[in-house]
mmCIF file of C-alpha atoms in Angstrom:
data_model
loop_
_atom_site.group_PDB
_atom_site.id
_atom_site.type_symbol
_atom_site.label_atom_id
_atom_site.label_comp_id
_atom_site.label_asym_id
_atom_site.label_seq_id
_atom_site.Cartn_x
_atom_site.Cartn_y
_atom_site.Cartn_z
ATOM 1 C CA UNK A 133 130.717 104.017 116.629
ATOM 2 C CA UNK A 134 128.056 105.378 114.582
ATOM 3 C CA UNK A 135 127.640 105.665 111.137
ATOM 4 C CA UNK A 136 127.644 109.882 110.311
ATOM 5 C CA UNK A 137 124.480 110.938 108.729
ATOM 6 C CA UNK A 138 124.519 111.947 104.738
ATOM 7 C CA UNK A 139 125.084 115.634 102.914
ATOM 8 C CA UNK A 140 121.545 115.192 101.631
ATOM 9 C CA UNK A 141 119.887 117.165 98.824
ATOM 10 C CA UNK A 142 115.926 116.554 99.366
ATOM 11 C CA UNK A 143 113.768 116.446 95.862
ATOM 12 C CA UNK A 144 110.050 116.740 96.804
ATOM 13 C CA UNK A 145 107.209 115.427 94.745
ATOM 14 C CA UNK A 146 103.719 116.502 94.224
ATOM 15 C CA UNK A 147 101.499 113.650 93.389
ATOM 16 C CA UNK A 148 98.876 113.336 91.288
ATOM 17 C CA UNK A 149 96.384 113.743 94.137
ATOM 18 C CA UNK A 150 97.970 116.651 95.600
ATOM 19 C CA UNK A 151 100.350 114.768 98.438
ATOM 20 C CA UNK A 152 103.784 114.812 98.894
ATOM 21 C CA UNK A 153 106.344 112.901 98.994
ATOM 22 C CA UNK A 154 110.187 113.469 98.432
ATOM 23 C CA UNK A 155 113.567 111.659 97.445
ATOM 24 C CA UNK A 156 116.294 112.476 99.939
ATOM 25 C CA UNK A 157 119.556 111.916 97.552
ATOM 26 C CA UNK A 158 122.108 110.670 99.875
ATOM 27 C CA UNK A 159 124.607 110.691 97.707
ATOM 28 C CA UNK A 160 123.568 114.156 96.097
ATOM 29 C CA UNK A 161 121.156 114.935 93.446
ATOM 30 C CA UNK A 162 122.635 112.796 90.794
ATOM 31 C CA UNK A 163 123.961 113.932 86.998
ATOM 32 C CA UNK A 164 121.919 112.665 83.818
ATOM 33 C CA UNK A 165 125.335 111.532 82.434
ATOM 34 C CA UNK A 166 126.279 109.453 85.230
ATOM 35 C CA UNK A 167 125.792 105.936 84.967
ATOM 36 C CA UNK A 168 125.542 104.437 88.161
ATOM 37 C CA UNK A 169 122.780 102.172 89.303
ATOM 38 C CA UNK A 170 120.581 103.862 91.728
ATOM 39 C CA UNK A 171 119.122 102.047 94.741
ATOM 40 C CA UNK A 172 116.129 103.458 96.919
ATOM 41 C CA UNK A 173 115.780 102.833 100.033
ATOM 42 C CA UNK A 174 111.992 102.555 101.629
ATOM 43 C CA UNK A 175 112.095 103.538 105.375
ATOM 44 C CA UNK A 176 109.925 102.177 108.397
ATOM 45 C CA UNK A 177 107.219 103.213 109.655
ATOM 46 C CA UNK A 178 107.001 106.909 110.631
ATOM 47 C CA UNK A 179 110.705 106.769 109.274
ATOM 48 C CA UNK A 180 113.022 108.732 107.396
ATOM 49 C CA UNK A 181 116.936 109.301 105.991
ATOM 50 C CA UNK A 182 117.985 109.799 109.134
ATOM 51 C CA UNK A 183 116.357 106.425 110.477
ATOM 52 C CA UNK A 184 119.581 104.138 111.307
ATOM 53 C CA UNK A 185 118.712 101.484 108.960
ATOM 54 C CA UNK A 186 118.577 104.514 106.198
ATOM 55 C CA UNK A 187 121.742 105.679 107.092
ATOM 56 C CA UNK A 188 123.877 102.992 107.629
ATOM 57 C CA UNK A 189 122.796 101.037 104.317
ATOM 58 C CA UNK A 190 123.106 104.421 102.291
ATOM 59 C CA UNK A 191 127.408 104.692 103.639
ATOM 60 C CA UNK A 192 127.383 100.489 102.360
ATOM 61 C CA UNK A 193 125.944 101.552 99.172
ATOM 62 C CA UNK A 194 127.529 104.099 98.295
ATOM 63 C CA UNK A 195 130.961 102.966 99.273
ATOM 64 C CA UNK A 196 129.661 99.795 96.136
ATOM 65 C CA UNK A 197 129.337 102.566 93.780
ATOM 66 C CA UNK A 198 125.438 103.212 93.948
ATOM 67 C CA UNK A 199 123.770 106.004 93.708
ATOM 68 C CA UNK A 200 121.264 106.359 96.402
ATOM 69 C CA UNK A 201 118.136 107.988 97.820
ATOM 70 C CA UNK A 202 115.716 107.184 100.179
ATOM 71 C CA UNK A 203 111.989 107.946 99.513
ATOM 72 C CA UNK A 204 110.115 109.689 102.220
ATOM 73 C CA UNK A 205 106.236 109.022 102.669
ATOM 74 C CA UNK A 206 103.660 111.439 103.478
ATOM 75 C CA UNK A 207 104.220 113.607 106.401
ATOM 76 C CA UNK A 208 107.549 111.946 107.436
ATOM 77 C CA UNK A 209 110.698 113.188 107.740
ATOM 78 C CA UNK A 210 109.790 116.972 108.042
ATOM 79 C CA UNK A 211 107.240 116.614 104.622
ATOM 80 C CA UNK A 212 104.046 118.787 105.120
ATOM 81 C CA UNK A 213 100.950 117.077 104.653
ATOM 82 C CA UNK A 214 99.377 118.627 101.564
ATOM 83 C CA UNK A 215 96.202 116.450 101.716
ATOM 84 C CA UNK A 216 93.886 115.099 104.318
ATOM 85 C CA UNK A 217 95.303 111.394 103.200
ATOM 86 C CA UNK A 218 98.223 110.446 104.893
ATOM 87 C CA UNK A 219 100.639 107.314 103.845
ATOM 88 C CA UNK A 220 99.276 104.060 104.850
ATOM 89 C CA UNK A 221 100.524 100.280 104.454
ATOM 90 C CA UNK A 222 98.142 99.612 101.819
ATOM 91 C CA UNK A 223 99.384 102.039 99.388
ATOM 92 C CA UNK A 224 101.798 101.333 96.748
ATOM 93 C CA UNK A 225 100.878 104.506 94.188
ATOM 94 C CA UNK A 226 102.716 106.994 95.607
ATOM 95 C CA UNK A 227 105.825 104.918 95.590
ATOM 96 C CA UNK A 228 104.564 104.255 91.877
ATOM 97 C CA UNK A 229 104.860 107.855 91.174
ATOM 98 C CA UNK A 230 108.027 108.405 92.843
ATOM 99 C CA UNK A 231 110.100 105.809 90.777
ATOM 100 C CA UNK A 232 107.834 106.705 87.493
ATOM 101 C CA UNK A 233 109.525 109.733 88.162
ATOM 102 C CA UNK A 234 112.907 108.744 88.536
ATOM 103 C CA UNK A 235 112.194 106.321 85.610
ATOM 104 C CA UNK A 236 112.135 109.326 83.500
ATOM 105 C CA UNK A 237 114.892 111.722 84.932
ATOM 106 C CA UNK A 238 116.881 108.470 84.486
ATOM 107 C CA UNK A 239 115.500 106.586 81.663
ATOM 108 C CA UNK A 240 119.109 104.453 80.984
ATOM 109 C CA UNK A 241 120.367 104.251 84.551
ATOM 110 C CA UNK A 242 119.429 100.640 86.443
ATOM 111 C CA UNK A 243 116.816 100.761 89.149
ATOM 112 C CA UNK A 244 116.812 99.263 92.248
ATOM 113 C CA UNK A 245 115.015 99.368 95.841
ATOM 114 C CA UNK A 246 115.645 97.597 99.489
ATOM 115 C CA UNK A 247 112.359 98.160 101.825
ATOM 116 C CA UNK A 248 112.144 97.952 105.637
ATOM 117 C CA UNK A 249 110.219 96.787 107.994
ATOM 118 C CA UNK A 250 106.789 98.716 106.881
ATOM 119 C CA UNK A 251 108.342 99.879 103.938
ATOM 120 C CA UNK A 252 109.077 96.445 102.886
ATOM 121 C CA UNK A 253 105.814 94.924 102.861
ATOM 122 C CA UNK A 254 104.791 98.527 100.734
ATOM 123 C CA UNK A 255 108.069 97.348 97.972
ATOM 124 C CA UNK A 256 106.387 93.754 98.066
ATOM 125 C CA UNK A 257 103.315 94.802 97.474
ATOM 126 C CA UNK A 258 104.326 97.179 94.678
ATOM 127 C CA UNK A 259 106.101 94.399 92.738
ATOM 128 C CA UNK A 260 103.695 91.969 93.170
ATOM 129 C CA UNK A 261 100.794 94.680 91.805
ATOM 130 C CA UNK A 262 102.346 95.324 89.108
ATOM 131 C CA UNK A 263 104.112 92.219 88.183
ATOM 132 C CA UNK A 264 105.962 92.656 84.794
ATOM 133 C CA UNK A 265 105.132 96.209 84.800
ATOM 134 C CA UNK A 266 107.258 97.054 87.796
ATOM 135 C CA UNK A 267 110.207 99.682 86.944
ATOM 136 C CA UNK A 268 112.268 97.895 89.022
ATOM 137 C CA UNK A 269 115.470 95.555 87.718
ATOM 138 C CA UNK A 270 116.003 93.740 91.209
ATOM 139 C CA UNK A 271 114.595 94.511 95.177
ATOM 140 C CA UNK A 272 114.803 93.294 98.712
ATOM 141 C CA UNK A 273 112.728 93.607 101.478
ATOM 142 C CA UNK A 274 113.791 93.481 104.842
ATOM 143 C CA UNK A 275 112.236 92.377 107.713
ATOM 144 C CA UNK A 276 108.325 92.596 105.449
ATOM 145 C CA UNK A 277 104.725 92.852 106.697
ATOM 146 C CA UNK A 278 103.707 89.718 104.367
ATOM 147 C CA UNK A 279 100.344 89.515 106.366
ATOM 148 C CA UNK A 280 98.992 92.033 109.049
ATOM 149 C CA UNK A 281 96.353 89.779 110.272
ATOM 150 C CA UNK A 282 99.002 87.440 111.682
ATOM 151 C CA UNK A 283 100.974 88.965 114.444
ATOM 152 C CA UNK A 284 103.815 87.573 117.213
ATOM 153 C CA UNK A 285 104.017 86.947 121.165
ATOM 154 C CA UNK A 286 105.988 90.067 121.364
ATOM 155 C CA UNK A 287 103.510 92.454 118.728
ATOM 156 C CA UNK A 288 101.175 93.784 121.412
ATOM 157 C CA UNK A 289 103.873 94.842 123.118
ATOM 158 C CA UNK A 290 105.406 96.515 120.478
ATOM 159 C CA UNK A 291 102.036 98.156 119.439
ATOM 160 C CA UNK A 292 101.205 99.503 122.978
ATOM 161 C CA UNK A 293 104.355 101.339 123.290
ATOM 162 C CA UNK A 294 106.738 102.561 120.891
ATOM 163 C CA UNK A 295 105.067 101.926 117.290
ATOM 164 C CA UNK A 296 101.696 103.876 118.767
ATOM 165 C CA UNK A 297 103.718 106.204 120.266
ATOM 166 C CA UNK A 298 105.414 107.384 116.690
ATOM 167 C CA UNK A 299 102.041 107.674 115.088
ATOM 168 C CA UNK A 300 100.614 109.549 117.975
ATOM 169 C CA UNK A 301 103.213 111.889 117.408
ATOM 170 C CA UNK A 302 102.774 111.744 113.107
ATOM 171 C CA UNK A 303 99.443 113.049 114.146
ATOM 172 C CA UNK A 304 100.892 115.709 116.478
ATOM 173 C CA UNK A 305 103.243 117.020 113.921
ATOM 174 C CA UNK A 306 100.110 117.412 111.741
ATOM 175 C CA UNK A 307 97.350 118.202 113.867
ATOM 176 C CA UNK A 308 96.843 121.570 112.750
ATOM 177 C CA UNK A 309 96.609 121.122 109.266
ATOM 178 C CA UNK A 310 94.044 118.219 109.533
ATOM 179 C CA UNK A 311 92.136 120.277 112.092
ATOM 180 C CA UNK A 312 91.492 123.198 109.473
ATOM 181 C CA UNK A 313 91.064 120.947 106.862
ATOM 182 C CA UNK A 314 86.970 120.942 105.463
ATOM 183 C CA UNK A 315 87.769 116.820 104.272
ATOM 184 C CA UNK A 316 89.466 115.655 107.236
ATOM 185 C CA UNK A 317 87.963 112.432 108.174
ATOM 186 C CA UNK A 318 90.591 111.368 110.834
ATOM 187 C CA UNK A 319 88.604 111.316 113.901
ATOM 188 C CA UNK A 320 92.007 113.061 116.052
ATOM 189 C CA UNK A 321 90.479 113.181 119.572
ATOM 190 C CA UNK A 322 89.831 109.320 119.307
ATOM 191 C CA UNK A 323 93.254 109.101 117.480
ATOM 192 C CA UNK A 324 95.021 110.274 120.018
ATOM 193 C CA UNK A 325 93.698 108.217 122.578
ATOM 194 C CA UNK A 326 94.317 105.295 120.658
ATOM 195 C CA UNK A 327 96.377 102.807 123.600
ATOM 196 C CA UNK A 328 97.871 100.639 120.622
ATOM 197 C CA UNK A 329 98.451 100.403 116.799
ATOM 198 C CA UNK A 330 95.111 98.417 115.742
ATOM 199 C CA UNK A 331 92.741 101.684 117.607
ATOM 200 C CA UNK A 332 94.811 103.989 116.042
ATOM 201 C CA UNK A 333 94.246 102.746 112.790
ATOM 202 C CA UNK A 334 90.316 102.233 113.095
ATOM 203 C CA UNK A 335 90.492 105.924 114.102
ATOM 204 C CA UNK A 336 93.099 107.403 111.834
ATOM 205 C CA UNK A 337 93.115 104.852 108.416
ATOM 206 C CA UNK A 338 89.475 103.102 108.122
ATOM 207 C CA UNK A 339 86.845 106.410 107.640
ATOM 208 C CA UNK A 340 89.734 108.233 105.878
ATOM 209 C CA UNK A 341 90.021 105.472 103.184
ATOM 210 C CA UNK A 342 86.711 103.729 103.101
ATOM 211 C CA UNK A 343 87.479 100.456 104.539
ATOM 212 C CA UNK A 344 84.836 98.139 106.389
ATOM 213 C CA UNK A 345 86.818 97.725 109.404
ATOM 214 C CA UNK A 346 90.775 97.404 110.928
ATOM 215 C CA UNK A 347 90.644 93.588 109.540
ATOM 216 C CA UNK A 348 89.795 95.100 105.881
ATOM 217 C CA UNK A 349 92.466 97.590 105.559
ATOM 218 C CA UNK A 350 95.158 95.249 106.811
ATOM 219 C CA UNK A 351 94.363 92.827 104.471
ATOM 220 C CA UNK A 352 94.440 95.050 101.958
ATOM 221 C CA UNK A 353 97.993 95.868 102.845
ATOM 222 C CA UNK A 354 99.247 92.238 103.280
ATOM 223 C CA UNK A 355 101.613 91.980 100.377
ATOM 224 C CA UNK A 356 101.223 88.060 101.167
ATOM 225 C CA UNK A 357 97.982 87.928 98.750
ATOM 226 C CA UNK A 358 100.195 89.162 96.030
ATOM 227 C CA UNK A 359 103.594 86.603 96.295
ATOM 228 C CA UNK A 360 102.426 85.119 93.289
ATOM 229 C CA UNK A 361 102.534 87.963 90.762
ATOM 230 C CA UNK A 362 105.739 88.684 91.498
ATOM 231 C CA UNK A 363 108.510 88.708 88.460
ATOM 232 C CA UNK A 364 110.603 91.269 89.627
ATOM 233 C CA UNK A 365 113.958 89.483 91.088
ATOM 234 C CA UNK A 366 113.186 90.515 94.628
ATOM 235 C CA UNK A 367 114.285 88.442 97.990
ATOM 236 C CA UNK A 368 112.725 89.013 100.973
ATOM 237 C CA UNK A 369 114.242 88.484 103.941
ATOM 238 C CA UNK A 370 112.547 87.726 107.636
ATOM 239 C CA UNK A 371 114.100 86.212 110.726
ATOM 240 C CA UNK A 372 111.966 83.898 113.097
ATOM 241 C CA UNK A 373 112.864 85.759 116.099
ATOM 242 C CA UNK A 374 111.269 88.924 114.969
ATOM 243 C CA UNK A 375 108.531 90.639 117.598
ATOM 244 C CA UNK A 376 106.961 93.142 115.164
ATOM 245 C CA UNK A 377 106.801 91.566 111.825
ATOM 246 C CA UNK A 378 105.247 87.649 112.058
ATOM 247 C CA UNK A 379 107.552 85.563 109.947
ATOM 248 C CA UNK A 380 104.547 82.825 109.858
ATOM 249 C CA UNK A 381 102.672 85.567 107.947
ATOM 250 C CA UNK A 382 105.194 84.690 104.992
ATOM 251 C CA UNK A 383 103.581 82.628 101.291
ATOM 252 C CA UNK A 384 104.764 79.443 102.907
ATOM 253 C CA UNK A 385 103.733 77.180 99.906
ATOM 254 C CA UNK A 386 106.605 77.888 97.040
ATOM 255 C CA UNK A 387 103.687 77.161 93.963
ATOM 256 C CA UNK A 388 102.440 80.709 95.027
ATOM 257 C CA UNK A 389 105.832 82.348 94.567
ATOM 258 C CA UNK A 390 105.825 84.204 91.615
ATOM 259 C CA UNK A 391 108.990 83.560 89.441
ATOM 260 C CA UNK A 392 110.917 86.506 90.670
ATOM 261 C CA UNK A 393 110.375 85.623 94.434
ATOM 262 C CA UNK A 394 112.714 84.101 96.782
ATOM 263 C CA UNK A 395 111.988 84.189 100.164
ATOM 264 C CA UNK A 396 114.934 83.437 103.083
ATOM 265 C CA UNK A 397 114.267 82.990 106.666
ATOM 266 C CA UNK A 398 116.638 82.991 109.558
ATOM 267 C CA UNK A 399 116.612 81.329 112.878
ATOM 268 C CA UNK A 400 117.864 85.047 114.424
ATOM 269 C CA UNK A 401 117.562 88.621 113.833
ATOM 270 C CA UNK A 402 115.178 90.321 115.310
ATOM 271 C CA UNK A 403 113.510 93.260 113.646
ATOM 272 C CA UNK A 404 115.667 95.201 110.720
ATOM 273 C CA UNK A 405 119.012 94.145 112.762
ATOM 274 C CA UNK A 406 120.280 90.727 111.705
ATOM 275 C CA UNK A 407 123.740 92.557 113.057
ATOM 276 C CA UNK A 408 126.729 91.215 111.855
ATOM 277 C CA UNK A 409 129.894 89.421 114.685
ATOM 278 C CA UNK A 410 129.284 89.045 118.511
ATOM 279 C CA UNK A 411 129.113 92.721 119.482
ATOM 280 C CA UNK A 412 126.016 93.797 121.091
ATOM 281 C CA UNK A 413 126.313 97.297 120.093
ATOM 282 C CA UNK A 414 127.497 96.430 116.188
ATOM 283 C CA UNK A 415 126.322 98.875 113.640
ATOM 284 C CA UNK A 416 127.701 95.987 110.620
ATOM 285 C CA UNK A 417 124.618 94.290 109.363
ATOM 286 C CA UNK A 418 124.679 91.378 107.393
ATOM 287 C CA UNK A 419 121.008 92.313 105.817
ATOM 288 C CA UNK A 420 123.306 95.131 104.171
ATOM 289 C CA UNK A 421 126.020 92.569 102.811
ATOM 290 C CA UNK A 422 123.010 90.308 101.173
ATOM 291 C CA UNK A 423 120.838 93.276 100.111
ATOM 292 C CA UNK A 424 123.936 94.223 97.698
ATOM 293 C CA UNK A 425 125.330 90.599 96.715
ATOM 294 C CA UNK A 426 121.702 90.509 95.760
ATOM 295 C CA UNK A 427 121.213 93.101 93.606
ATOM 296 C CA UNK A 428 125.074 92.832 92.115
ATOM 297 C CA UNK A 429 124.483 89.414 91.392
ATOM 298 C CA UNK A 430 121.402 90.204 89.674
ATOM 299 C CA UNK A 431 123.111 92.798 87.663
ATOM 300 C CA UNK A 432 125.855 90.409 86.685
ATOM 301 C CA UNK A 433 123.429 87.986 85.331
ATOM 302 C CA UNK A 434 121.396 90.677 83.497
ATOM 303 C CA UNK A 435 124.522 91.795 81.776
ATOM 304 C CA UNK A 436 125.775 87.988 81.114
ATOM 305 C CA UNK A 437 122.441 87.877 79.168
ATOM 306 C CA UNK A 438 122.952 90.792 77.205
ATOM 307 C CA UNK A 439 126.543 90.079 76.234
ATOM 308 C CA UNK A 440 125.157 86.260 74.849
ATOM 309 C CA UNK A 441 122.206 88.533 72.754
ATOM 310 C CA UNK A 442 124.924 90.460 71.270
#
C-alpha cells in the first residue's frame, strides 16, 4: 500500500543572492501560537515532497505530533531557477537561510531536521560549519555523503544510469532559462552528454562555482572534513550494504567526532530503505522509527535539564 501524498501549502524563499528555494508545509502552513516542534525534512538529490522517503516520514511525523515541512533546493520540485547557480552538494547557505527564516517566524517553537541521502551529507555539513551556531536542537542524517571521493562497487553503476539521468533532466527542466541567461557558465551541450555523475559535474558544477577540478568540489562537499565541529545532537545513520553512498567514507576514528556526533552503522539497508519486517515491498522503515526516538529522546533530555535549572 502506499503512503497518500500530503495537502501541502508551498512557502517560497528568495535568497539573499537572488535563488529560490521553498518550504513545502506538509502539515499546512503552521500558526505562530502553536507549539509543536517542527521537523524539516532535506530531500535527495534532484528530490522533492513528493519523493517517497519525503512522504512517508512526513505521515510518521506527523501522526508524533510534529509539525513538518520539507525544504526544496534550487530548481527542484517545480521551483524556477532564478539564478544561473543551481543547488550543489557543497552548499549549506541556502539551507542556512531557510531555517534562519523559520528561526524567526518561529522564534519559541523547537527545531529539528532529518536529511537524505544527498541531503544528508548537506544537514552534516551544515552542523558541522556552524558548530554551536547551528539553529538546530537535534538532526539525523540518513543514508549521508560523508566523503565523495570514496565511492562503492555498485556507485558507477548507479552514476551511469539513474542518478545522471535525474540531473540530465534538472538541466532539461531548466534549459531555457540558463540558455538566455548573459552569466550562465554551465557548459549545457557538454552537460548533456555527460554518460555519468562525475562528467556532469565537471560540466555543470566546476566553471559555475570556481573549483579547480571534479576532485575539488567534492571535497568541498564531503561533510566528513567537518565531523569534528559538530555539537549539534545529530546521528547519522549509514548501512554497509549501501551502492550509492560509501559507508567507508564515514570519520572512522571517534577523537574526530565532535561532541554532538554519533554515528551508527548497519550490516543491511541499502540506500534510504533500511525497511522495516520481511516484506519486500514494505513501505515501514525503521530509519523513520530511530529518526523520531532520536529526536524525542533528545527533547526529553533537554527538558529534564530545564526542569533541574528551575
Amino acid at each position: 500500500m502506499h503512503a497518500k501524498h500530503h495537502n501541502i501549502d508551498r512557502q517560497t524563499l528568495q535568497l539573499e543572492d537572488g535563488g529560490t528555494v521553498a518550504l513545502d508545509w506538509l502539515t499546512g502552513l503552521p500558526l505562530t501560537e502553536e507549539k509543536s516542534p517542527i521537523v524539516v525534512l532535506i530531500h535527495g538529490l534532484c528530490g522533492s515532497s513528493e519523493s517517497p522517503h519525503i512522504v512517508y516520514a512526513g505521515h510518521e511525523f506527523k501522526a508524533r505530533g510534529y509539525t513538518v515541512c520539507a525544504f526544496i533546493s534550487r530548481g527542484c520540485g517545480g521551483l524556477p531557477l532564478t539564478t544561473p547557480e543551481s543547488f550543489t552538494a557543497a552548499r549549506t547557505s541556502d539551507l542556512a537561510e531557510a531555517l534562519e527564516h523559520i528561526r524567526s517566524r518561529y522564534p519559541d517553537r523547537r527545531l529539528c531536521a532529518v536529511g537524505y541521502s544527498l541531503g544528508a551529507g548537506i544537514l552534516l555539513k551544515y552542523v558541522g560549519e556552524r558548530g554551536d551556531r547551528s539553529l538546530l536542537s537535534s538532526a539525523v542524517a540518513v543514508s549521508p555523503s560523508w566523503n565523495f571521493l570514496k565511492v562503492t562497487p555498485w556507485f558507477q553503476t548507479w552514476s551511469s544510469t539513474r542518478l545522471v539521468e535525474g540531473l540530465r533532466g534538472y538541466l532539461l527542466d531548466h534549459m531555457d532559462y540558463l540558455k538566455n541567461h548573459e552569466n550562465n557558465r554551465v557548459r549545457i551541450a557538454e552537460t548533456l552528454r555527460a554518460k555519468d555523475v562525475r562528467e556532469f559535474d565537471h560540466h555543470a558544477v566546476v566553471p559555475v562555482h570556481g573549483y579547480r577540478d571534479v576532485d575539488h568540489y567534492y571535497q568541498d562537499s564531503s561533510a566528513v572534513h567537518h565531523a569534528h565541529n559538530i555539537t549539534t545532537p545529530t546521528l547519522a545513520l549509514s548501512a554497509e550494504d549501501d551502492p550509492v553512498c560509501a559507508v567507508e567514507g564515514r570519520p572512522m576514528d571517534i577523537s574526530t567526532y565532535g561532541d554532538g556526533l554519533v554515528v551508527v552503522t548497519t550490516r543491511t539497508g541499502g540506500h534510504v530503505a533500511f525497511t522495516r519486517g520481511i516484506h519486500f515491498f514494505s513501505t515501514r522503515s525503521w530509519m523513520d522509527d530511530v529518526a523520531i526516538e532520536w529526536l524525542e529522546a533528545n527533547q526529553a533530555y533537554d527538558e529534564s535539564l530545564n526542569t533541574e535549572q528551575t
